[in-house]
CSV table of C-alpha atoms in Angstrom, one decimal:
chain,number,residue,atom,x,y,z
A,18,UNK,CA,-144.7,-10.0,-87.8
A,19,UNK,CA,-141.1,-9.2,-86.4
A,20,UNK,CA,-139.7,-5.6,-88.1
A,21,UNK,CA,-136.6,-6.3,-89.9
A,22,UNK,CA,-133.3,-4.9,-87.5
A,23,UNK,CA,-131.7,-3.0,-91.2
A,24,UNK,CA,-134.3,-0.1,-91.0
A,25,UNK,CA,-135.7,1.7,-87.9
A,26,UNK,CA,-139.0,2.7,-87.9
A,27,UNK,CA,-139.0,2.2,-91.7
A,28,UNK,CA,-137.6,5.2,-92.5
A,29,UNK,CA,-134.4,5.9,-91.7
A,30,UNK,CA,-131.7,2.8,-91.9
A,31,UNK,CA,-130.4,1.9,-88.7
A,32,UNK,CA,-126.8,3.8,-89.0
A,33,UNK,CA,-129.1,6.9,-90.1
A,34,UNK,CA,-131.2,6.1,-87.2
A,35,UNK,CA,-127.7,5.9,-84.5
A,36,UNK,CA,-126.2,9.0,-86.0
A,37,UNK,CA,-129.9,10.9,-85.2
A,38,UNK,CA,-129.7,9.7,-82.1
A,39,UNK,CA,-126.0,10.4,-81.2
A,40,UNK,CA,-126.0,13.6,-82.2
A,41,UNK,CA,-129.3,15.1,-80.6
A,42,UNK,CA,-127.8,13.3,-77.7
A,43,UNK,CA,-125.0,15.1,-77.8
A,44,UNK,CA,-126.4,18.6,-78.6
A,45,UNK,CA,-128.4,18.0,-75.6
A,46,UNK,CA,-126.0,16.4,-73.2
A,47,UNK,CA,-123.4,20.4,-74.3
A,48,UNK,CA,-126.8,22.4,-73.1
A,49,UNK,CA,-127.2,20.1,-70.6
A,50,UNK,CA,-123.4,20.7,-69.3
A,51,UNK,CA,-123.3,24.2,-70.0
A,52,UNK,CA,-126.2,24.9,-68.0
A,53,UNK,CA,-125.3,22.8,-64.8
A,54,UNK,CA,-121.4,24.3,-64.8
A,55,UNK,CA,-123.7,27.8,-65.4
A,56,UNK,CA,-125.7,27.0,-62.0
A,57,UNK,CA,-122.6,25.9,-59.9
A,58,UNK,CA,-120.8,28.8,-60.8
A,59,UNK,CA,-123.9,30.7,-59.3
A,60,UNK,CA,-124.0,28.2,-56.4
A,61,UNK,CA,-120.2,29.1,-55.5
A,62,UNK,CA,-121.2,32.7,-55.7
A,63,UNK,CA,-124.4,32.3,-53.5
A,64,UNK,CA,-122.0,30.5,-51.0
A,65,UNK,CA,-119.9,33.0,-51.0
A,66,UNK,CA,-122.0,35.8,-50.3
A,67,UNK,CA,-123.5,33.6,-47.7
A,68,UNK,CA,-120.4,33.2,-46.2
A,69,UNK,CA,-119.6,37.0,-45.7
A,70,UNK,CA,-123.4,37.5,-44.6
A,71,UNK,CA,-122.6,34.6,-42.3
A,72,UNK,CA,-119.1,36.7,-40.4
A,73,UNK,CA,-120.6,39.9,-40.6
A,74,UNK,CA,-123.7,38.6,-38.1
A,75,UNK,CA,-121.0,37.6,-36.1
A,76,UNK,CA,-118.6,40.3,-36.0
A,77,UNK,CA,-121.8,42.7,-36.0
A,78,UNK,CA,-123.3,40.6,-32.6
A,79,UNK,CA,-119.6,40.0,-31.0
A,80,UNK,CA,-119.0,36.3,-31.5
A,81,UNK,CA,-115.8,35.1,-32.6
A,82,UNK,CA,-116.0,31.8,-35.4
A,83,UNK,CA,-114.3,29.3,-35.4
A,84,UNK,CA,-111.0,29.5,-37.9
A,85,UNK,CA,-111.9,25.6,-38.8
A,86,UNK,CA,-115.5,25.3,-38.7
A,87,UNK,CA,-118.3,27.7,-38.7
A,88,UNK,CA,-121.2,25.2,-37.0
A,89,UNK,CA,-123.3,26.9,-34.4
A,90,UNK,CA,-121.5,24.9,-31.5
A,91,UNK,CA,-118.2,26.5,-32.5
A,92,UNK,CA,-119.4,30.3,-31.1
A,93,UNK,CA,-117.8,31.8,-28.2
A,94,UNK,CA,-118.1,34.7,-26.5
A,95,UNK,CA,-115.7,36.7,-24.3
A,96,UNK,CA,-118.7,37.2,-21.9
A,97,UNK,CA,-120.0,33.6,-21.6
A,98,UNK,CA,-119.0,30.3,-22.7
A,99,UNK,CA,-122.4,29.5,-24.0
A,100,UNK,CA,-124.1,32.1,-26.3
A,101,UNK,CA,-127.9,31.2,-27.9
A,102,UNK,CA,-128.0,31.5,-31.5
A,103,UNK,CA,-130.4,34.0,-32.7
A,104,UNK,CA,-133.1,33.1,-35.4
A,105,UNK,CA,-131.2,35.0,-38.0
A,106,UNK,CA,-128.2,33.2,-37.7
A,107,UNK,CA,-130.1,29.7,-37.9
A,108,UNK,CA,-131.6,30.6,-40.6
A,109,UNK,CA,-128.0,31.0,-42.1
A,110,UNK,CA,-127.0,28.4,-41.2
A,111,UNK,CA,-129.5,26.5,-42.5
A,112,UNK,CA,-129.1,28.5,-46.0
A,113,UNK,CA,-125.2,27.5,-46.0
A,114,UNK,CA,-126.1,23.9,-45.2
A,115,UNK,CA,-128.7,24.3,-48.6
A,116,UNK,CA,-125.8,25.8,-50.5
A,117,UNK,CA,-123.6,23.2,-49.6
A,118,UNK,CA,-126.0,20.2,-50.6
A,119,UNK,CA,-126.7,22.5,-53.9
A,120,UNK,CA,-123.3,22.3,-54.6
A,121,UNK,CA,-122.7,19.1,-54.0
A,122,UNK,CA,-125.8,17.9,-56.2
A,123,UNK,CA,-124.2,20.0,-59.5
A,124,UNK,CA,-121.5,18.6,-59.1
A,125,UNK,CA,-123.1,15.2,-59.1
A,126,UNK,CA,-124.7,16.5,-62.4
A,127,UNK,CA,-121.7,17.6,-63.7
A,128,UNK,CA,-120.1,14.4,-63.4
A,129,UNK,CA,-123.2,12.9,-64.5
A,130,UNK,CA,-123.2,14.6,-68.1
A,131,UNK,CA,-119.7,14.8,-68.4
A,132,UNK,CA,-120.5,10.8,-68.8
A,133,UNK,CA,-123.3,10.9,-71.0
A,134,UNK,CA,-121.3,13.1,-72.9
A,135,UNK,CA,-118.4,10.9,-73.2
A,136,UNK,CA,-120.5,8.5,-74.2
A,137,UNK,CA,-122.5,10.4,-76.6
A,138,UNK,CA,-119.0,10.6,-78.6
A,139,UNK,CA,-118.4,7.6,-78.5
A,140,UNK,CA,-121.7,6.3,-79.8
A,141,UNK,CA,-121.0,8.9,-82.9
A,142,UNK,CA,-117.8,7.7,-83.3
A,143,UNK,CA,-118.5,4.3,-83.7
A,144,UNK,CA,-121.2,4.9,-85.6
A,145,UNK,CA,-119.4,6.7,-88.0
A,146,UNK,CA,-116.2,4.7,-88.3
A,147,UNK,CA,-118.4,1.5,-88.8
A,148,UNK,CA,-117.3,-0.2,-86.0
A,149,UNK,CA,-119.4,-3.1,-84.0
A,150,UNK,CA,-120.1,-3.4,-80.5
A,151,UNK,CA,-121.2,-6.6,-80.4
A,152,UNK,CA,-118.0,-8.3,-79.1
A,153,UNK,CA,-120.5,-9.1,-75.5
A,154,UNK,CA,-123.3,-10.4,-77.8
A,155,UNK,CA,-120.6,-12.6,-79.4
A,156,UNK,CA,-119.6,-13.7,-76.5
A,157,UNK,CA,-122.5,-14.6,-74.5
A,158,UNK,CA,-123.5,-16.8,-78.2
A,159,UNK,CA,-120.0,-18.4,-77.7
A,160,UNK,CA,-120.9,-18.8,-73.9
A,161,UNK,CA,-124.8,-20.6,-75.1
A,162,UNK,CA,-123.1,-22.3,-78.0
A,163,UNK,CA,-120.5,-24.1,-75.3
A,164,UNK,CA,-123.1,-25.0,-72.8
A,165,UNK,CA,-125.5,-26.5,-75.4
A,166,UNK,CA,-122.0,-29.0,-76.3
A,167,UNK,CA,-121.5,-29.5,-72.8
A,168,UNK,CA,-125.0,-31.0,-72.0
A,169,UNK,CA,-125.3,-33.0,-75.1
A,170,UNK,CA,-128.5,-30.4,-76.6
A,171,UNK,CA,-129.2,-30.3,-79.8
A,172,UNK,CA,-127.9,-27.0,-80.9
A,173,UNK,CA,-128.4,-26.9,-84.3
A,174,UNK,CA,-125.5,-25.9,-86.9
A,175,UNK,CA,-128.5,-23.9,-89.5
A,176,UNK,CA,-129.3,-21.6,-86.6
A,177,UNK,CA,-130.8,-18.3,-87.6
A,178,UNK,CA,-127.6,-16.3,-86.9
A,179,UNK,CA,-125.3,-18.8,-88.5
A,180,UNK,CA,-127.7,-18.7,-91.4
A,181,UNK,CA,-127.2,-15.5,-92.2
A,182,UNK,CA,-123.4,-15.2,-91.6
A,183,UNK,CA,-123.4,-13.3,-88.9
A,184,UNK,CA,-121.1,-15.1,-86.5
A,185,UNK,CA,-118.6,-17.4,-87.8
A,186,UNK,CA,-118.0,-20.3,-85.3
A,187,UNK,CA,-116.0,-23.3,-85.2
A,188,UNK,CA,-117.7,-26.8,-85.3
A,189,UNK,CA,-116.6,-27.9,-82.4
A,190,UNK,CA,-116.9,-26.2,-79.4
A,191,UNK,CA,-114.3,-25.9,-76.4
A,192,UNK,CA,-113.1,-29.2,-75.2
A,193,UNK,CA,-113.4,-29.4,-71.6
């Protein structure tokens, strides 16, 4: 026994049951936000302090960075021209490149809910102004109702959706 598409889970009708949804969505999509822009504000700090942890091992040990890039191949020395990296500067190295890839990744998730958020309003609003999406659906009927005229099938004029006056169709379909 098919459940009938007016009432979702048979309580709520289905516009009740889209505006639920869109708006939990939403509330959860603005924490969801808040909190990533929260952690990449952190980030940027962390990277920051990284940074200046970063010159003053250098300035402390004698090397000179780099104005452009600050990779471990880009230290020089008045003394030598090739100077071996100690373990603490590895290791912060290693700690920018994770602050970088943090970064990168919240601002993935940024954009990410930005999206979902966009389209969290955008559910609620058509939800609320009574508007229906199903221009695609009608268009992939259109599409089936052409190809059955095309191949001579039997596609019957009563059909469910007719029926009930959901699409309106001509009787003939395109001429081809």
């Amino acid at each position: 026994m098919a459940l009938p598409v007016q009432s979702c889970f048979n309580v709520l009708t289905l516009r009740q049951g889209t505006l639920l949804i869109a708006v939990v969505e939403l509330f959860l999509s603005v924490f969801l936000l808040f909190l990533l822009l929260l952690g990449s504000a952190d980030a940027q700090e962390m990277a920051a302090v990284l940074e200046a942890d970063i010159e003053d091992s250098a300035a402390r040990e004698g090397i000179a960075l780099a104005p452009d890039t600050d990779l471990p191949s880009s230290y020089s020395s008045s003394s030598s021209s090739s100077v071996a990296i100690s373990h603490n500067q590895a290791q912060l190295h290693k700690a920018q490149h994770l602050a970088f890839v943090v970064i990168m990744s919240l601002y993935t998730g940024v954009i990410m809910a930005i999206v979902h958020l966009i389209s969290c309003i955008l559910l609620l609003y058509g939800t609320a102004m009574v508007i229906f999406a199903f221009y695609v659906w009608l268009v992939v009927y259109s599409h089936y109702k052409e190809l059955c005229a095309l191949e001579e099938a039997i596609c019957s004029a009563n059909h469910h959706m007719l029926k009930n006056g959901y699409f309106q169709f001509p009787e003939k379909a395109y001429n081809v």
